[in-house]
Structure formats: structure tokens, C-alpha cells
Amino acid sequence: MKITLFGSGYVGLVTGACFAEVGNDVLCVDVDPRKVALLQRGEIPIHEPGLDEVVQRNGASGRLRFTTDVAEGVAHGLFQFIAVGTPPDEDGSADLQHVRAVARSIGQHLDDYRVVVNKSTVPVGTADVVRATIAAALAERGLSVPFSVVSNPEFLKEGVAVQDFMRPDRIIVGSDDHRATLLLRNLYAPFNRNRDRLIEMDVRSAELTKYAANAMLATKISFMNEMANLAERLGADIEKVRVGIGADPRIGYHFIYPGAGFGGSCFPKDVKALEYTARSVNYEAVLLRAVEAVNQRQKTVLFAKIRRHFGNGLRGRTFALWGLAFKPGTDDMREAPSRNLLKSLWDAGCVVRAYDPAAMNEARHLYGERPDFQLCGSSMDTLTGADALVIMTEWSLFRSPDFDAIRQQLRQPVIFDGRNLYDPDYLREQGFTYYAIGRGEKA
């Protein structure tokens, strides 16, 4: 099938590459000529394991192409996927200007039936906006061309996005058009072979499903962080509590890991957008506000531990920082807890020596060159001259380090662990002062 993707960012690029991988003819349209030129050379502007091979393989075969030509994109695909960003406005609402712009472009060039697919994470009612925008552009041209608008939200996890697309848990199709539903079912058939993963529903329910899924996962994380803070004050170990409650199949072990707060491009934005949506229909979403409030507070917990340990003697100290990305497997630092910590340490007059397996270039882009921020070549290099080690991302590389070497290189054998990677008893036996999240250490 012929498919057009508007937007070659994270969602658009993964979606286009994976559709091409199963034999479709995919054209990705992007307004950024530099990004298009990069992709045409087979280079990937994001860090996503396995994606570069898929893009290069299908680019070489001719099944995956990139262009800035909107008219070519509208003419190419029976399916017109909208996969552009929906960044948050100041009031928390999702900014739909890019979605509207794509819809307007489709309407300005449409001359035959198309299925317009909202892949971006968008508020409930966006399909109506897209439909009205396309219809208005057609009316300006004096034309009446049939088209369908459906919702097909993405559920890709950064770090395993290719695997998620190729072997999905579910494929949500929100449509009020039987023809469009059948076409989407046929399009997704290669990903739906051993059991039926495709779930059909109305458009508004599909739009809400995406937000509800992310809000539920964010709620689980904030709940566990709330319990971790309580456990700390009660002298309990949240990791033992986690194992105890996770054994209940009604709860399970997924997304109940306490830590330094959640970040990324999805959870913070989508919780705020859903809460805004609730306000727009005069509903007070108390739980959603609490999820966000707990997460914002959690991003300050580790610095509070650092400040309590060192007292008034923070200025001039150096900290080794392991992990900058909001989670392992990605270079994404949007809303990352590390950014809150960096600001707090810098405001206190500290120097940070940092390492991340993937996010070093992103950190350079965000912060540039500054004397109080040194990006090191390895995790162990960060320890030179450092007063303590701080862990903010649970990369597997950090899970089993050489503790003897760490102790020897640090000025003081102190570890602040924002991801609960280590056994507190073992580290204390090794001579470390060890602070984690909710592990009974009241300091």
C-alpha cells in the first residue's frame, strides 16, 4: 500500500520505517529540509535502538523516501498519517497548530479519496477539527472530494519503539467509517497475524484511550513515589513493599518502580493535557492534578538529600552524575529529572561531571559549554575529583560497577541513587554512605 507520513520525528519515522519494512511504499514529508537531507543519506536524527538499520534497509530498497513536497505527499498515499508534534501550551493544553497545518495542506491538494489518520497524541475532538479543516480547504477550492478521518494512536516506548510497532500489544482504530476501518485493518494485517490485536471503537474513545493509558501509567509511578516517601519516614523499604504488592496479579510489577520522578515527551505533557481537557468540560480532575504535583515534588527529593548530607557546604563541591536521559534506551532529556537536579546543583554553586551512554550530544545542545558542566568519556571518568556520585538514569551499564574503584576515586564514599539500583546493606558494608528512594534511610 502507499502511505504518506506527515512528520518525520520520533513517531513518524518509526511508523514510516516499520510500515516500509513489511513491504509498503512509504513517503515521509517534513518541513525541515536539513532533517530530510539527513534522512535521505540514511542518517537518523534520534537515538532509537534498531531504527537506523530499518531506515537504511528500506531507504536502499526504495520503499522509504523523504521529501519536503507536501503536494507530492498528498498525491502519494491512500493513507495520510499525521504524526507531528503537539507540544503543551502554557495552560497545559495540547498545541494543535501543526496538526491543523497538515490538515489544511491535505485539503489544499486533495483530489481523490484518502484516509487521514491521526497518529499524533491529540485531545478528544481533534478528528472533528481535522475533518472541518480539510473540508474548509476543499470548499475554498470549490471541490467536494471524499475522505475519512480516523484515530490510530501510537503506543511506542522510547528505547523499544521498533519492537513495539512490529509486535504491538494492541492496535487502536477509532473510526465512524466502515470503509476506512476495513482499509486500516488490511494495512495492519502484517502486524496482526497470530491473534487479533486490532481494537475498533469510535473516534473519541480512541483519542481518550491514548491519554488514559499514559495517565494510568503516570499515576502508578506517582503512587509508588508517594509510598516511597512514606516508607522512608516509617523506616520501611519500598523495594520490599514493591515486591509484596506486585505479587498481587491485580497490581502486577509493571510501572511500580519508585525513583526520582518521570519525564519524557509523553507522560508530563499528556497528564497536563488531560487535566486541561477535564477543566474544559467543567470537571475537576483531582487525581490528575495530584499525579503531576507528586511528580514535580519527586524531582526535588534527591537534591534535598544531597543538601541535608552536605549542609551549608555545597558551594564549590563537584558531583559525578550518571544518567541524563529521562529513561534508558533513549537520548531524550525532555522533562528529565536530571535537568531539575542540574539546575539545583548549579544554583548551589556546584560543578557537575556527567556521563550518559546516549544523551551526551543532547546535553551539549541544551547547555552548551559552561565551566560547571563537564561531559566525560565514561562513567568512571566522572568520579575524578567528585565529592559524591549521583545516579539519575537506570542504564544497565550502571547496575554492576566496580565499587572498589568508585570508593577509591571519590573524595568521599557517598552515593545518591535516584533509581534504587543497589543493595543498601551491601554498599554500607563496602564503606559507602548510601542514599536511595524510600529505603528506610531517613536522611
XYZ file of C-alpha atoms in Angstrom:
443
model
C 0.000 0.000 0.000
C 1.026 3.618 -0.488
C 1.401 5.548 2.750
C 2.263 9.179 3.452
C 3.601 10.268 6.834
C 3.484 13.961 7.737
C 6.231 14.477 10.290
C 9.465 12.506 10.448
C 10.131 12.935 14.136
C 10.080 10.107 16.628
C 6.585 8.745 15.919
C 6.534 9.483 12.199
C 9.941 7.998 11.481
C 9.346 4.798 13.435
C 5.883 4.386 11.903
C 7.066 5.009 8.348
C 10.113 2.779 8.646
C 8.145 -0.124 10.121
C 5.380 0.118 7.511
C 8.067 0.039 4.816
C 9.684 -2.957 6.496
C 6.633 -5.118 5.675
C 6.557 -4.066 2.017
C 4.588 -0.834 1.863
C 5.583 2.184 -0.261
C 6.140 4.982 2.278
C 6.798 8.668 1.730
C 7.648 10.836 4.762
C 7.002 14.571 4.457
C 8.755 17.059 6.724
C 9.054 20.842 6.660
C 12.695 20.761 7.799
C 14.928 20.419 4.711
C 18.004 19.675 6.826
C 16.272 16.748 8.507
C 15.032 15.455 5.140
C 18.560 15.659 3.682
C 19.909 13.802 6.724
C 17.321 11.036 6.366
C 17.884 10.764 2.638
C 21.515 9.941 3.458
C 20.338 7.195 5.811
C 21.303 9.118 8.943
C 18.970 9.144 11.954
C 18.394 12.332 13.966
C 17.217 10.454 17.085
C 18.583 7.655 19.237
C 16.359 4.589 18.945
C 17.899 1.104 19.009
C 17.460 -0.749 15.718
C 15.793 2.113 13.864
C 18.827 3.101 11.810
C 19.081 -0.363 10.239
C 15.370 -0.375 9.339
C 15.561 3.114 7.802
C 18.726 2.366 5.844
C 17.482 -1.007 4.582
C 14.164 0.336 3.351
C 15.687 3.534 2.025
C 18.083 1.478 -0.089
C 15.189 -0.622 -1.408
C 13.180 2.470 -2.372
C 10.279 1.603 -0.078
C 11.023 4.517 2.271
C 11.551 8.013 0.891
C 11.670 11.521 2.327
C 10.581 14.863 0.905
C 9.579 18.420 1.788
C 6.991 18.476 -1.025
C 3.524 18.498 0.561
C 1.712 18.124 -2.770
C 3.762 15.036 -3.561
C 2.840 13.616 -0.175
C -0.900 14.146 -0.616
C -0.774 12.647 -4.109
C 1.227 9.622 -2.954
C -0.611 7.816 -0.203
C -4.089 6.395 0.169
C -3.279 6.718 3.878
C -2.296 10.184 5.067
C -0.804 9.814 8.564
C -0.499 12.935 10.704
C 2.426 12.387 13.066
C 3.500 15.899 14.016
C 4.207 17.269 17.475
C 1.540 18.535 19.858
C 3.625 20.462 22.408
C 1.969 21.822 25.556
C 0.801 25.418 25.731
C 1.363 27.437 28.894
C -2.065 26.431 30.213
C -1.291 22.709 29.740
C -3.429 22.262 26.637
C -2.044 20.492 23.580
C -0.978 22.880 20.822
C -2.652 21.691 17.627
C -1.176 24.254 15.232
C 0.969 21.659 13.444
C -1.944 19.210 13.170
C -4.145 21.958 11.714
C -1.411 22.960 9.289
C -1.120 19.406 7.949
C -4.904 19.077 7.654
C -5.044 22.373 5.749
C -2.291 21.187 3.411
C -4.136 17.941 2.736
C -7.294 19.870 1.911
C -5.396 22.211 -0.406
C -4.063 19.329 -2.526
C -6.655 16.548 -2.153
C -8.128 15.294 -5.434
C -9.094 11.693 -4.649
C -10.291 9.634 -1.680
C -7.863 9.476 1.235
C -7.896 8.035 4.747
C -6.489 10.708 7.062
C -5.064 9.080 10.184
C -4.344 10.972 13.385
C -1.235 9.265 14.785
C -0.217 12.201 16.960
C -1.349 12.278 20.574
C -4.262 14.691 20.406
C -7.156 15.806 22.631
C -10.612 14.334 22.277
C -12.373 16.075 19.423
C -9.290 16.615 17.255
C -10.639 14.371 14.498
C -13.555 16.788 14.182
C -11.067 19.673 13.896
C -9.088 17.856 11.205
C -12.245 16.975 9.284
C -13.526 20.559 9.408
C -10.125 21.984 8.390
C -9.845 19.713 5.360
C -13.455 20.405 4.359
C -12.889 24.156 4.619
C -9.792 23.976 2.409
C -11.718 21.931 -0.166
C -14.587 24.412 -0.072
C -12.153 27.250 -0.807
C -11.166 25.318 -3.936
C -14.818 24.747 -4.837
C -14.370 20.970 -4.604
C -16.126 18.104 -2.867
C -13.684 15.198 -2.523
C -14.491 12.238 -0.248
C -12.134 11.491 2.660
C -12.222 9.747 6.025
C -10.635 10.791 9.315
C -9.701 8.132 11.843
C -7.805 7.988 15.113
C -4.941 5.486 15.386
C -2.920 6.484 18.467
C 0.643 5.253 18.926
C 1.815 3.287 21.958
C 5.547 3.274 21.321
C 8.013 3.163 24.204
C 11.268 5.005 23.635
C 14.124 2.521 23.543
C 11.994 -0.363 22.185
C 9.840 1.502 19.648
C 10.676 -0.687 16.644
C 9.832 -3.820 18.592
C 6.632 -2.213 19.884
C 5.493 -1.366 16.358
C 6.398 -4.709 14.821
C 4.847 -6.702 17.697
C 2.152 -4.467 19.170
C 0.159 -5.154 22.324
C -2.869 -3.588 20.668
C -3.773 -1.572 17.605
C -6.464 1.004 18.348
C -8.571 2.176 15.418
C -11.148 4.833 16.127
C -13.450 5.287 13.179
C -17.052 6.081 12.323
C -16.489 4.996 8.714
C -16.767 1.302 7.827
C -14.712 1.676 4.640
C -11.840 3.354 6.480
C -11.923 0.718 9.225
C -11.579 -2.106 6.699
C -8.701 -0.331 4.979
C -6.871 0.155 8.307
C -7.462 -3.472 9.226
C -5.902 -4.510 5.916
C -2.972 -2.127 6.400
C -2.199 -3.579 9.833
C -2.700 -7.225 8.807
C 1.067 -7.996 8.780
C 1.273 -6.961 12.450
C -1.857 -8.848 13.416
C -1.249 -12.405 12.296
C -1.129 -14.755 15.285
C -4.048 -13.139 17.130
C -6.367 -10.201 16.574
C -4.773 -7.203 18.255
C -6.865 -4.622 16.443
C -9.499 -2.992 18.639
C -12.205 -0.999 16.887
C -14.016 1.858 18.606
C -15.453 5.280 17.905
C -13.068 8.150 17.226
C -13.490 9.994 20.531
C -12.966 6.835 22.565
C -9.742 6.134 20.656
C -8.495 9.669 21.297
C -9.234 9.321 25.007
C -7.677 5.837 25.188
C -4.211 7.217 24.447
C -4.418 9.873 27.146
C -5.996 7.474 29.633
C -3.234 4.899 29.100
C -0.434 7.384 29.734
C -2.257 8.941 32.681
C -2.729 5.499 34.257
C 0.967 4.665 33.932
C 1.955 8.053 35.311
C -0.442 7.515 38.203
C 1.217 4.219 39.107
C 4.631 5.882 39.170
C 3.474 8.811 41.286
C 1.676 6.461 43.671
C 4.853 4.440 44.208
C 6.868 7.594 44.735
C 4.324 8.736 47.311
C 4.644 5.361 49.054
C 8.448 5.588 48.862
C 8.458 8.925 50.654
C 6.155 7.488 53.302
C 8.272 4.342 53.659
C 11.334 6.499 54.205
C 9.690 8.257 57.122
C 8.415 5.000 58.621
C 11.721 3.141 58.358
C 10.363 0.691 55.751
C 11.994 -0.411 52.493
C 9.904 0.467 49.446
C 11.670 -2.155 47.342
C 10.362 -4.896 49.628
C 6.952 -3.255 49.559
C 7.095 -3.181 45.761
C 7.758 -6.910 45.570
C 4.983 -7.572 48.067
C 2.284 -5.635 46.235
C 3.486 -6.630 42.769
C 2.827 -10.274 43.604
C -0.875 -9.418 43.526
C -1.930 -10.091 39.889
C -4.440 -7.252 40.149
C -1.481 -4.881 40.586
C 1.465 -6.562 38.834
C 5.078 -5.426 38.673
C 4.962 -3.049 35.720
C 5.443 0.658 36.407
C 5.685 0.349 40.184
C 9.349 1.315 40.458
C 9.932 4.346 42.691
C 12.551 6.872 41.680
C 13.387 10.499 41.030
C 10.209 11.212 39.045
C 9.048 10.584 35.490
C 9.918 12.662 32.445
C 9.994 12.388 28.673
C 7.831 13.726 25.906
C 4.634 11.886 26.845
C 3.669 11.433 30.487
C 4.138 15.011 31.773
C 2.569 16.556 28.667
C -0.331 14.133 28.449
C -1.286 14.321 32.127
C -1.436 18.115 31.854
C -3.386 17.955 28.589
C -5.933 15.518 30.019
C -6.363 17.662 33.126
C -6.899 20.679 30.861
C -9.470 18.720 28.874
C -11.286 17.906 32.104
C -11.387 21.597 33.042
C -12.712 22.457 29.589
C -15.829 20.370 30.310
C -16.164 21.694 33.877
C -14.779 18.585 35.572
C -12.239 18.818 38.370
C -9.722 16.009 37.771
C -8.317 15.921 41.313
C -6.295 12.744 40.789
C -4.593 14.019 37.644
C -3.526 17.205 39.421
C -2.152 15.104 42.272
C -0.174 12.878 39.875
C 1.510 15.946 38.422
C 2.099 17.549 41.829
C 3.671 14.391 43.259
C 5.939 14.095 40.235
C 7.130 17.690 40.462
C 7.906 17.217 44.147
C 9.687 13.929 43.482
C 12.123 15.635 41.150
C 13.383 17.634 44.147
C 13.836 14.700 46.530
C 17.364 13.709 45.571
C 18.722 17.240 45.792
C 17.107 17.574 49.215
C 19.072 14.514 50.323
C 22.267 15.998 48.925
C 21.651 19.278 50.710
C 20.906 17.568 54.012
C 24.061 15.473 53.781
C 26.433 18.349 52.989
C 24.605 21.045 54.946
C 25.780 24.532 54.114
C 28.943 23.245 52.482
C 27.645 22.665 48.943
C 29.253 25.608 47.166
C 32.384 24.581 45.298
C 31.702 20.844 45.502
C 31.838 18.543 42.485
C 29.305 15.793 41.779
C 29.605 12.827 39.436
C 26.308 12.298 37.608
C 25.406 9.010 35.953
C 22.493 9.396 33.562
C 20.986 12.401 31.794
C 18.189 10.895 29.650
C 14.773 10.551 31.273
C 14.996 6.759 30.877
C 17.464 4.203 29.494
C 17.429 3.394 25.788
C 16.952 6.966 24.591
C 18.734 10.305 24.310
C 15.548 12.206 25.209
C 16.044 14.741 28.010
C 12.649 16.405 27.782
C 11.295 16.854 31.326
C 14.111 14.592 32.569
C 14.628 14.643 36.362
C 18.334 15.152 35.699
C 17.552 18.652 34.437
C 15.941 19.625 37.735
C 18.917 18.250 39.630
C 21.424 20.038 37.400
C 19.720 23.382 37.949
C 19.606 22.878 41.722
C 23.277 21.903 41.897
C 24.352 24.819 39.709
C 22.237 27.255 41.727
C 24.048 25.966 44.836
C 27.428 26.669 43.253
C 28.370 23.087 42.389
C 30.224 21.557 39.447
C 28.783 18.500 37.692
C 30.795 15.861 35.825
C 28.273 13.808 33.831
C 28.053 10.760 31.614
C 25.178 9.172 29.701
C 25.535 6.391 27.095
C 23.200 8.165 24.651
C 22.326 11.710 25.724
C 25.705 13.479 25.635
C 25.009 15.334 22.387
C 21.569 16.327 23.611
C 23.113 17.687 26.809
C 25.606 19.717 24.761
C 22.750 21.048 22.670
C 20.750 22.045 25.752
C 23.509 23.544 27.884
C 26.409 24.338 25.593
C 29.843 24.919 27.069
C 29.881 26.036 30.692
C 32.597 25.723 33.341
C 30.346 23.994 35.876
C 29.276 21.211 33.480
C 31.818 18.682 32.268
C 30.750 15.835 29.971
C 33.050 12.859 30.478
C 34.057 9.975 28.230
C 32.876 7.214 30.577
C 31.008 6.681 33.815
C 34.218 6.101 35.742
C 35.777 9.294 34.352
C 33.091 11.335 36.101
C 34.395 10.256 39.511
C 37.700 12.129 39.275
C 37.656 14.898 41.864
C 33.987 14.298 42.742
C 32.647 14.600 46.285
C 29.794 12.143 45.630
C 28.131 10.056 42.936
C 24.530 10.721 41.863
C 22.556 8.254 39.720
C 19.603 9.576 37.710
C 19.034 7.041 34.898
C 18.939 3.262 35.308
C 21.116 2.302 32.341
C 22.219 -1.344 32.552
C 25.818 -0.123 32.364
C 25.408 1.363 35.850
C 23.899 -1.704 37.511
C 27.077 -3.590 38.416
C 30.013 -1.160 38.667
C 33.388 -1.629 40.339
C 32.578 -0.327 43.799
C 36.198 -0.553 44.948
C 37.237 1.750 42.114
C 34.337 4.102 42.873
C 35.313 4.334 46.531
C 38.948 4.984 45.676
C 38.191 7.763 43.177
C 35.533 9.673 45.092
C 36.716 12.230 47.620
C 34.030 10.851 49.929
C 32.389 7.420 49.549
C 28.861 8.811 49.137
C 26.239 7.653 46.603
C 22.848 9.257 45.969
C 20.810 6.730 43.987
C 17.687 8.114 42.337
C 16.781 4.751 40.790
C 17.372 2.258 43.637
C 19.908 0.228 41.685
C 21.917 -1.144 44.606
C 21.540 -3.106 47.828
C 21.835 -0.643 50.732
C 23.260 -3.240 53.147
C 25.956 -4.316 50.689
C 27.041 -0.750 49.958
C 27.240 0.124 53.611
C 29.366 -2.975 54.186
C 31.635 -1.669 51.424
C 32.094 1.554 53.347
C 29.663 3.793 51.418
C 27.169 6.252 52.738
C 24.213 5.352 50.535
C 21.033 7.331 49.972
C 18.236 5.867 47.851
C 14.498 6.470 47.385
C 12.259 5.120 50.132
C 14.641 2.550 51.546
C 14.314 3.337 55.222
C 17.137 5.884 55.283
C 15.574 8.943 56.864
C 18.371 11.262 55.785
